[in-house]
Amino acid sequence: MEPSPNQNPGLNWQYIASRQGTDIVSIADRYDLWIDGHKSAPASGDYLSTVNPATEEPLAEVAFGGQADIDRAVAAAKHAFPSWSSLAGSERAKYLFRIARLIQERSRELAVLESLDGGKPIKESRDVDLNLVAAHFFYHAGWADKLEYAFAGLDPKPIGVAAQIIPWNFPLLMLAWKVAPALATGNTVVVKPAESTPLTALVFAEITAEAGLPPGVLNVVTGDGTTGAALAAHSDVDKVAFTGSTEVGKEIQRAVAGSKRLTLELGGKGAHIVFDDAAIDQAVEGVVNGIFFNQGHVCCAGSRLLVQESIEDTFMSKLVRRINTLRVGDPLDKNTDVGAINSAAQLAKITELVEATQAEGVEMHQSQCQLPQGGYFFKPTVFRGVAQSSRLAQEEVFGPVLSAMTFRTPSEAVEKANNTPYGLSAGIWTNKGSRILWMADRIRSGVVWANTFNKFDPASPFGGYGESGFGREGGRHGLLAYLESGAR
Ligand code: NDP
C-alpha cells in the first residue's frame, strides 16, 4: 500500500492511505429542482456545475432556479400547508421518524457525497455531520405532538411557508437544523441550498418522498444568490431562515423589512480563553479542534486564541508542534484531519487575508505539510501576537487560520473576547469552576463552552448576538422560531 500523500515530511511516522470508496454513491449527470414531490426541470432550462473542491473536477450539473421556479415551489408549499398543518402532531412525528431512520440507513452514502461536493474530511461528515442530521430529525419528531406542553398557554400554531437558505459549510446539517423544526411545528418549506454544495439536499428530497412526505411539504430550489434573494422576497413566504454571511443577512433583512418572520444565523469570531491553570494539552487539542475542524469553515469556529501571558510560550510551542501533525489532503482519506477549502472563491478570500496579515509583519506559523497538487487547499496557519486592531482579529476568515494574542487578567480577557462586532461562541479553559461562571456571565456570545469546544446537541439552542444574527436554532427555543406565537 502507498503511504498517504498528505503526511508531513517533518514527522517520524507515516500513515498508509485509507481511502473511503465512492461506489456507494451514484451521482447523476444532471439534477433537477424538487417541487411538489417530484423532480422538475428549471423554467429557464439553465444548469450550473458543482465541482469537487479536492480535485476541481465537475461532479454534476444542477438546475439554476429562477423566479418562475420559485413561484412554483412557493405555490406548492402554500397549497400543502393547510393539510400538513392540520395533521395531528403524532402523525407529523411519524414522517420525521421515518426521515431520520432513512438518513441513518443511507448515512455512509450521504457522508461520501457531502465530502465529495464540499471537501470536508470523511471522518467528520461520517462521524459528526450525519449523526447530528439524524439526531435533529429524531429530536424534533419527539416534539411534534408535545407543542402544547412545551409552550403552555401559547396555543402554538405554525406560521406558514418557510424559506430556508442554507450555507455550504454544513450543507445537510444546516438543512436539518432548519427543516426538522419547521416540519415538526406544521410549516411547509422551500429550501435553497448553496451553489457549491447542492447535492445532499437533492438526495434528501428523494428521501422525504421515500418516507411518504406529502407533496409540496418540502421543496428544493437550487441556484445561486439571486435564487436565494428571489425566494426570501417572495410575497407568499411567511418566514425566512437564513444561515450565511453577515453581509447577505443584512441584505435579506432589508428586503424583508418586517413583512415576514426572520431568523439570521450569521458569522462569528469566537475566542478561546486559556488561563494559566488550564490543562494545557487538553486546551491545545480543544483549540486545534476549534479552528481546524471543517477547515475552519464554521460560523462558531474558535478563530481567536487569548492565552494568559504567563503560559504563552509553552502554549504556543505545543500548539505549533501540534499543527505540524495535522494531516491535510484528500477528504476521502479516513486519516485526513483537514480537507479541501470549499471553493476557489473561498480560497482566494483566505489567501488575501493571510497575505494582508503577513504584510502587517505579524509572526506566522504554518504547517510544514505538503499540499496536494490540484484542488483547493490551505495550510493550517497560526499568527502570534495579533493586534486587536488587525483585520485578522476582527474579520471572519472562515478558513484554517488562528489569530493568537495574550491577556493578563480575567477582565482584560473579557474585554478582548467581546471586542468584535460578532457574538456567537467562546471557549473558556481553566480548572476553576467559579471563574468559568464569572467569565460566561460577561462574555457576549450565544454559546460558551467550558473546557471543550464545538459540542453540538439538537436539544441545545444555538444562535448569536450583534452581527452574528438573531433567533435560535435547536432546543425548545428553536421551535418558537416556527410558531406564530413565538418571538418575532
Ligand atoms: P453567503 O451568505 O453568500 O451564502 C449563504 C447562502 O445564501 C447561500 O445559499 C447563498 O447562495 C445564499 N445567498 C447569496 N446571496 C443571497 C442573497 N442576496 N439573498 C438570499 N440568499 C443569498 O455566503 P458565501 O457563500 O458567499 O460566503 C461568504 C462568507 O460568508 C464566508 O467567507 C464566510 O465568512 C461567511 N459564511 C458564514 C456562514 C455561517 O455559517 N455563518 C456560512 C457560509 C458563509 P449561493 O451559495 O448559491 O450564492
XYZ file of C-alpha atoms and ligand atoms in Angstrom:
536
model
C 0.000 0.000 0.000
C 1.091 3.550 -0.746
C 1.785 5.920 2.125
C -0.770 8.688 2.368
C 0.451 11.696 0.333
C -0.831 14.150 2.905
C 1.698 13.390 5.576
C 4.142 15.922 6.863
C 7.724 15.091 5.819
C 8.961 16.577 9.099
C 7.307 13.832 11.116
C 8.736 10.498 12.113
C 5.703 8.422 11.335
C 3.816 7.578 8.199
C 0.185 6.884 7.561
C -0.963 4.376 4.996
C -3.760 5.889 2.932
C -7.164 4.536 3.892
C -9.486 5.819 1.233
C -13.244 5.646 1.535
C -14.613 4.148 -1.697
C -17.122 6.125 -3.723
C -19.069 3.166 -5.192
C -21.712 3.664 -2.532
C -22.754 6.917 -4.211
C -24.232 7.207 -7.638
C -24.067 10.778 -8.856
C -26.331 11.652 -11.764
C -25.015 13.803 -14.610
C -27.783 16.296 -14.043
C -30.143 17.206 -11.180
C -33.474 18.996 -11.485
C -35.357 21.007 -8.879
C -37.617 19.259 -6.380
C -41.084 20.783 -6.470
C -44.383 19.366 -5.226
C -42.964 15.920 -4.539
C -41.139 15.318 -7.788
C -38.200 16.341 -9.950
C -38.866 19.358 -12.095
C -36.724 20.982 -14.811
C -35.996 24.708 -14.370
C -38.183 27.003 -16.483
C -35.107 28.643 -17.995
C -33.511 25.314 -18.951
C -30.282 26.566 -17.318
C -27.975 24.424 -15.191
C -24.940 25.207 -13.014
C -21.984 22.946 -12.430
C -20.950 21.757 -8.967
C -17.295 20.730 -8.570
C -15.309 18.543 -6.233
C -13.084 21.101 -4.458
C -10.418 18.476 -3.754
C -9.870 17.795 -7.466
C -11.558 20.752 -9.226
C -13.423 18.218 -11.373
C -17.122 18.784 -12.128
C -19.387 16.355 -10.284
C -22.772 17.158 -11.827
C -24.973 19.798 -13.371
C -27.612 21.249 -11.108
C -30.726 23.226 -12.076
C -30.466 27.007 -11.910
C -33.766 28.017 -10.323
C -35.233 31.390 -11.289
C -38.297 33.447 -10.382
C -40.747 31.171 -12.212
C -39.383 28.131 -10.346
C -39.533 29.941 -7.009
C -43.159 30.860 -7.794
C -43.989 27.198 -8.434
C -42.172 25.949 -5.336
C -43.757 28.533 -3.045
C -47.199 27.804 -4.549
C -46.686 24.066 -3.885
C -45.669 24.772 -0.280
C -48.647 27.104 0.188
C -51.035 24.530 -1.245
C -49.655 21.794 1.049
C -49.803 23.949 4.187
C -53.482 23.579 5.244
C -53.462 19.788 5.271
C -49.926 19.433 6.704
C -50.536 21.935 9.487
C -53.835 20.365 10.445
C -52.386 16.851 10.738
C -52.151 15.622 14.322
C -48.663 16.236 15.732
C -48.341 12.490 16.365
C -48.833 11.919 12.597
C -46.251 14.539 11.589
C -43.854 12.891 14.032
C -44.113 9.605 12.113
C -42.787 11.268 8.949
C -39.906 12.843 10.842
C -39.028 9.492 12.442
C -39.091 7.828 9.025
C -36.842 10.511 7.571
C -34.427 10.089 10.495
C -34.313 6.325 10.016
C -33.766 6.622 6.269
C -30.926 9.077 6.868
C -29.327 6.571 9.224
C -29.716 3.804 6.657
C -28.122 5.925 3.944
C -25.689 7.788 6.183
C -22.454 6.488 4.647
C -23.681 7.327 1.160
C -24.679 10.833 2.265
C -21.370 11.325 4.090
C -19.385 10.417 0.982
C -21.498 12.727 -1.154
C -21.054 15.554 1.359
C -17.280 15.103 1.319
C -17.144 14.905 -2.482
C -19.241 18.020 -3.007
C -17.936 20.139 -0.118
C -14.378 18.954 0.615
C -14.819 18.092 4.284
C -12.895 15.106 5.677
C -14.878 11.881 5.552
C -14.244 11.257 9.237
C -16.111 14.485 10.004
C -19.007 14.052 7.570
C -19.359 10.406 8.665
C -18.901 10.820 12.442
C -20.209 14.333 13.071
C -22.465 15.746 10.343
C -24.549 12.685 9.525
C -25.047 11.628 13.144
C -26.248 15.095 14.025
C -28.521 15.253 10.965
C -30.333 12.077 12.059
C -30.357 13.276 15.684
C -32.089 16.518 14.678
C -34.910 14.656 12.961
C -35.325 12.220 15.862
C -35.295 15.063 18.374
C -37.884 17.134 16.527
C -40.071 14.095 15.861
C -40.299 13.882 19.640
C -41.575 17.460 19.915
C -44.219 17.329 17.144
C -47.030 16.057 19.399
C -45.943 17.921 22.547
C -46.067 21.538 21.438
C -48.998 22.366 23.738
C -46.943 21.123 26.695
C -43.760 22.843 25.565
C -45.484 26.217 25.325
C -48.301 26.069 27.826
C -50.834 28.838 27.239
C -49.354 29.907 23.898
C -51.688 27.952 21.576
C -48.770 27.004 19.283
C -49.654 27.434 15.603
C -47.354 27.154 12.572
C -46.511 30.270 10.571
C -46.996 29.026 7.002
C -44.435 28.767 4.188
C -40.816 28.962 5.363
C -37.972 29.927 3.009
C -34.787 28.271 4.235
C -31.459 29.433 2.822
C -28.584 27.083 3.545
C -24.787 27.696 3.527
C -22.060 25.455 2.142
C -20.116 24.668 5.298
C -22.519 22.059 6.746
C -24.937 21.565 3.839
C -27.048 18.707 5.149
C -26.697 19.580 8.829
C -27.844 23.175 8.336
C -30.725 21.834 6.251
C -31.652 19.533 9.165
C -31.416 22.426 11.665
C -33.990 24.276 9.573
C -36.239 21.613 8.044
C -36.764 19.433 11.151
C -38.236 22.137 13.457
C -40.247 23.664 10.588
C -41.944 20.372 9.731
C -42.398 19.336 13.366
C -44.333 22.543 14.051
C -46.509 22.141 10.927
C -44.922 24.569 8.468
C -44.115 23.765 4.844
C -40.749 24.698 3.369
C -38.820 25.783 0.295
C -35.114 25.095 0.719
C -32.367 26.871 -1.223
C -29.015 25.042 -0.862
C -25.704 26.835 -1.501
C -24.500 26.903 -5.090
C -21.298 24.986 -4.309
C -22.915 22.185 -2.249
C -26.386 21.336 -3.563
C -26.161 17.546 -3.922
C -27.066 16.190 -0.490
C -30.162 18.420 -0.342
C -31.387 16.840 -3.574
C -30.823 13.313 -2.256
C -32.558 14.401 0.940
C -35.586 15.451 -1.132
C -35.760 11.918 -2.551
C -35.519 10.523 0.980
C -38.564 12.565 2.033
C -40.507 11.039 -0.863
C -39.403 7.574 0.253
C -40.658 8.460 3.724
C -44.031 9.287 2.162
C -43.927 13.007 2.988
C -46.935 14.575 1.214
C -46.051 16.508 -1.986
C -45.329 20.197 -1.505
C -44.391 19.951 2.188
C -40.703 20.132 1.222
C -39.408 21.745 -1.971
C -35.802 22.300 -3.017
C -34.808 25.046 -5.447
C -31.143 25.090 -6.354
C -29.391 28.040 -7.961
C -27.197 30.933 -6.871
C -27.540 34.017 -4.685
C -30.188 35.511 -6.991
C -32.337 32.417 -6.422
C -31.992 32.901 -2.655
C -32.861 36.598 -2.926
C -35.981 35.866 -5.024
C -37.098 33.219 -2.536
C -36.623 35.405 0.542
C -38.542 38.270 -1.066
C -41.475 36.186 -2.316
C -44.768 37.646 -1.113
C -46.244 34.237 -0.178
C -43.289 33.340 2.039
C -44.219 33.883 5.687
C -40.910 33.153 7.361
C -37.268 33.331 6.271
C -34.499 31.360 7.989
C -31.021 32.197 6.737
C -27.539 30.952 7.618
C -24.593 32.582 5.885
C -22.594 35.779 5.755
C -23.479 38.868 7.766
C -23.459 40.914 4.559
C -26.143 38.791 2.857
C -28.047 38.505 6.146
C -28.310 42.296 6.265
C -29.450 42.384 2.630
C -32.207 39.899 3.417
C -33.244 41.844 6.494
C -33.576 44.998 4.380
C -35.534 43.151 1.671
C -37.900 41.522 4.153
C -38.200 44.698 6.301
C -40.699 43.463 8.867
C -43.023 41.896 6.290
C -42.270 38.339 7.422
C -40.730 36.485 10.315
C -36.942 36.252 10.101
C -34.108 34.426 11.836
C -30.479 35.061 10.895
C -27.552 32.826 11.813
C -24.509 34.748 10.610
C -20.776 34.859 11.089
C -18.593 34.782 14.172
C -15.129 35.439 15.552
C -15.154 33.097 18.536
C -12.470 33.322 21.220
C -10.734 30.606 23.171
C -9.616 31.980 26.516
C -6.896 29.839 28.058
C -5.924 30.544 31.679
C -2.625 29.522 33.227
C -4.331 26.888 35.382
C -5.891 25.077 32.400
C -4.988 21.507 31.475
C -2.653 22.693 28.725
C -2.536 19.645 26.474
C -6.306 19.335 26.601
C -6.624 23.035 25.785
C -4.235 22.682 22.825
C -6.424 19.883 21.459
C -9.520 21.997 22.012
C -8.028 24.993 20.237
C -6.951 22.785 17.320
C -10.434 21.309 17.077
C -11.981 24.752 17.436
C -10.230 26.257 14.425
C -9.215 23.388 12.134
C -12.441 21.344 12.319
C -14.093 21.543 8.877
C -11.133 23.643 7.586
C -12.289 26.484 9.824
C -15.472 26.814 7.736
C -17.508 27.033 10.918
C -19.512 30.072 11.985
C -18.740 29.347 15.651
C -15.064 28.471 14.992
C -12.651 29.464 17.755
C -10.687 31.650 15.363
C -9.104 33.792 18.097
C -6.899 32.472 20.878
C -6.491 34.539 24.034
C -3.824 32.879 26.112
C -2.698 34.097 29.540
C 0.667 35.809 29.158
C 2.465 33.647 31.734
C 1.915 30.460 29.689
C 2.118 31.944 26.209
C 5.496 30.455 25.268
C 4.654 26.965 26.499
C 1.226 27.006 24.940
C 2.351 28.362 21.578
C 5.191 25.863 21.224
C 2.829 22.963 21.906
C 0.267 24.410 19.509
C 2.756 24.927 16.690
C 4.080 21.391 17.170
C 0.522 20.051 17.052
C -0.447 21.802 13.827
C 2.520 20.113 12.186
C 0.936 16.758 12.917
C -2.375 17.594 11.233
C -2.889 15.580 8.070
C -4.061 17.824 5.270
C -5.280 16.387 1.996
C -7.745 14.054 0.308
C -11.090 14.456 2.112
C -11.935 10.814 1.385
C -8.830 9.504 3.169
C -10.014 8.400 6.601
C -6.745 9.726 8.093
C -7.334 13.267 6.888
C -7.798 15.938 9.550
C -8.089 18.977 7.278
C -9.721 18.587 3.874
C -10.255 20.913 0.930
C -11.319 24.538 1.056
C -14.870 24.650 -0.243
C -14.335 26.774 -3.352
C -11.781 28.761 -5.316
C -13.503 31.963 -4.175
C -13.161 30.998 -0.507
C -9.507 30.023 -1.002
C -8.849 33.427 -2.568
C -10.546 35.148 0.377
C -8.425 33.235 2.925
C -5.234 33.849 0.962
C -5.907 37.582 0.728
C -6.453 37.951 4.473
C -3.384 35.871 5.339
C -1.211 37.912 2.958
C -2.534 41.161 4.429
C -1.656 39.919 7.937
C 1.830 38.899 6.799
C 2.258 42.383 5.340
C 1.496 43.790 8.811
C 4.599 41.902 9.980
C 2.773 39.526 12.329
C 4.685 36.342 13.308
C 3.254 33.461 11.285
C 3.494 29.702 11.909
C 2.271 27.479 9.130
C 2.178 23.697 8.993
C 5.055 22.215 7.013
C 2.723 19.719 5.348
C 2.779 19.211 1.594
C -0.451 20.211 -0.047
C -1.898 18.074 -2.847
C -1.114 19.235 -6.387
C -4.647 20.048 -7.546
C -7.716 21.171 -5.630
C -8.221 23.989 -3.158
C -6.136 23.509 -0.040
C -4.655 25.786 2.600
C -2.050 25.008 5.255
C -3.146 25.248 8.890
C -1.861 28.640 9.991
C -1.366 30.419 13.307
C -0.478 34.096 13.711
C 1.079 35.034 17.039
C 0.856 38.452 18.659
C -2.038 39.721 16.545
C -3.102 43.278 17.434
C -6.715 43.931 18.412
C -6.935 46.379 15.533
C -5.661 43.917 12.925
C -8.136 42.785 10.279
C -7.375 39.216 11.308
C -8.613 39.897 14.846
C -11.840 41.438 13.580
C -12.878 39.791 10.306
C -14.194 36.288 9.848
C -11.652 34.287 7.805
C -13.770 31.151 7.523
C -10.626 29.132 6.953
C -7.894 27.271 8.886
C -6.285 30.414 10.312
C -5.959 31.234 14.013
C -5.064 34.632 15.487
C -3.327 34.344 18.836
C -2.961 37.115 21.401
C -2.419 37.360 25.137
C -4.115 38.719 28.247
C -3.101 39.188 31.871
C -6.315 39.424 33.925
C -9.780 37.890 33.588
C -11.346 41.295 32.937
C -8.842 42.004 30.161
C -9.759 38.621 28.650
C -13.462 39.532 28.734
C -12.747 42.934 27.192
C -10.757 41.395 24.352
C -13.135 38.481 23.790
C -16.017 40.947 23.399
C -14.059 43.267 21.113
C -15.603 42.231 17.772
C -18.960 43.036 16.194
C -19.843 39.326 16.448
C -21.073 37.247 19.370
C -21.561 33.607 18.518
C -19.193 31.393 20.509
C -16.440 31.281 23.100
C -14.463 28.642 24.966
C -13.042 29.022 28.476
C -10.162 26.842 29.582
C -9.445 26.825 33.317
C -9.685 24.421 36.231
C -11.740 26.873 38.336
C -15.498 26.423 38.119
C -16.162 29.845 39.671
C -14.025 31.509 37.009
C -15.919 29.723 34.232
C -19.200 31.094 35.598
C -17.759 34.597 36.101
C -16.454 34.668 32.527
C -19.541 33.106 30.944
C -21.662 35.775 32.586
C -19.651 38.538 30.942
C -18.866 37.165 27.513
C -21.328 38.377 24.934
C -21.894 35.285 22.862
C -24.672 32.805 22.162
C -22.703 29.774 23.309
C -19.876 29.487 25.839
C -18.137 26.142 26.117
C -16.133 25.262 29.230
C -13.009 23.127 28.818
C -14.314 21.887 25.480
C -15.346 23.313 22.112
C -17.619 22.612 19.149
C -20.023 20.385 21.040
C -23.472 20.293 19.465
C -26.738 18.762 20.544
C -30.190 19.168 18.969
C -31.614 19.900 22.422
C -29.347 22.900 22.899
C -30.342 26.248 21.349
C -27.723 27.890 19.132
C -27.536 31.475 17.869
C -25.813 34.797 18.245
C -25.696 38.406 19.330
C -24.824 41.522 17.348
C -23.581 40.823 13.828
C -23.857 37.079 14.471
C -27.603 37.397 13.937
C -30.736 36.731 15.938
C -33.094 33.874 16.667
C -32.175 30.442 17.981
C -31.971 27.062 16.268
C -32.314 23.837 18.228
C -33.964 23.035 21.527
C -37.316 24.381 22.674
C -36.223 27.921 21.741
C -35.675 26.826 18.138
C -39.301 25.665 17.872
C -40.515 29.149 18.748
C -38.960 30.486 15.550
C -41.508 28.415 13.610
C -44.587 29.209 15.692
C -46.992 32.075 15.103
C -46.943 32.836 18.802
C -43.121 32.811 19.002
C -40.961 35.895 19.363
C -40.646 37.910 16.156
P -23.428 33.746 1.502
O -24.009 34.439 2.675
O -23.374 34.467 0.207
O -24.224 32.362 1.220
C -25.103 31.712 2.111
C -26.371 31.307 1.361
O -27.094 32.471 0.941
C -26.119 30.517 0.096
O -27.161 29.594 -0.099
C -26.179 31.604 -0.962
O -26.451 31.120 -2.232
C -27.306 32.443 -0.451
N -27.314 33.822 -0.950
C -26.303 34.543 -1.514
N -26.710 35.790 -1.805
C -28.005 35.859 -1.414
C -28.980 36.910 -1.418
N -28.704 38.124 -1.868
N -30.215 36.650 -0.930
C -30.516 35.428 -0.437
N -29.643 34.407 -0.405
C -28.391 34.615 -0.872
O -22.032 33.242 1.890
P -20.835 32.916 0.881
O -21.086 31.575 0.374
O -20.623 33.978 -0.125
O -19.602 33.019 1.876
C -19.056 34.309 2.168
C -18.669 34.395 3.599
O -19.800 34.193 4.426
C -17.700 33.327 4.043
O -16.406 33.671 3.729
C -17.968 33.280 5.496
O -17.229 34.288 6.136
C -19.429 33.581 5.617
N -20.269 32.391 5.811
C -20.781 32.177 7.034
C -21.547 31.062 7.269
C -22.102 30.783 8.602
O -22.412 29.651 8.909
N -22.298 31.783 9.437
C -21.819 30.079 6.227
C -21.295 30.422 4.927
C -20.539 31.549 4.766
P -25.243 30.736 -3.231
O -24.299 29.869 -2.483
O -25.958 29.989 -4.282
O -24.647 32.037 -3.640
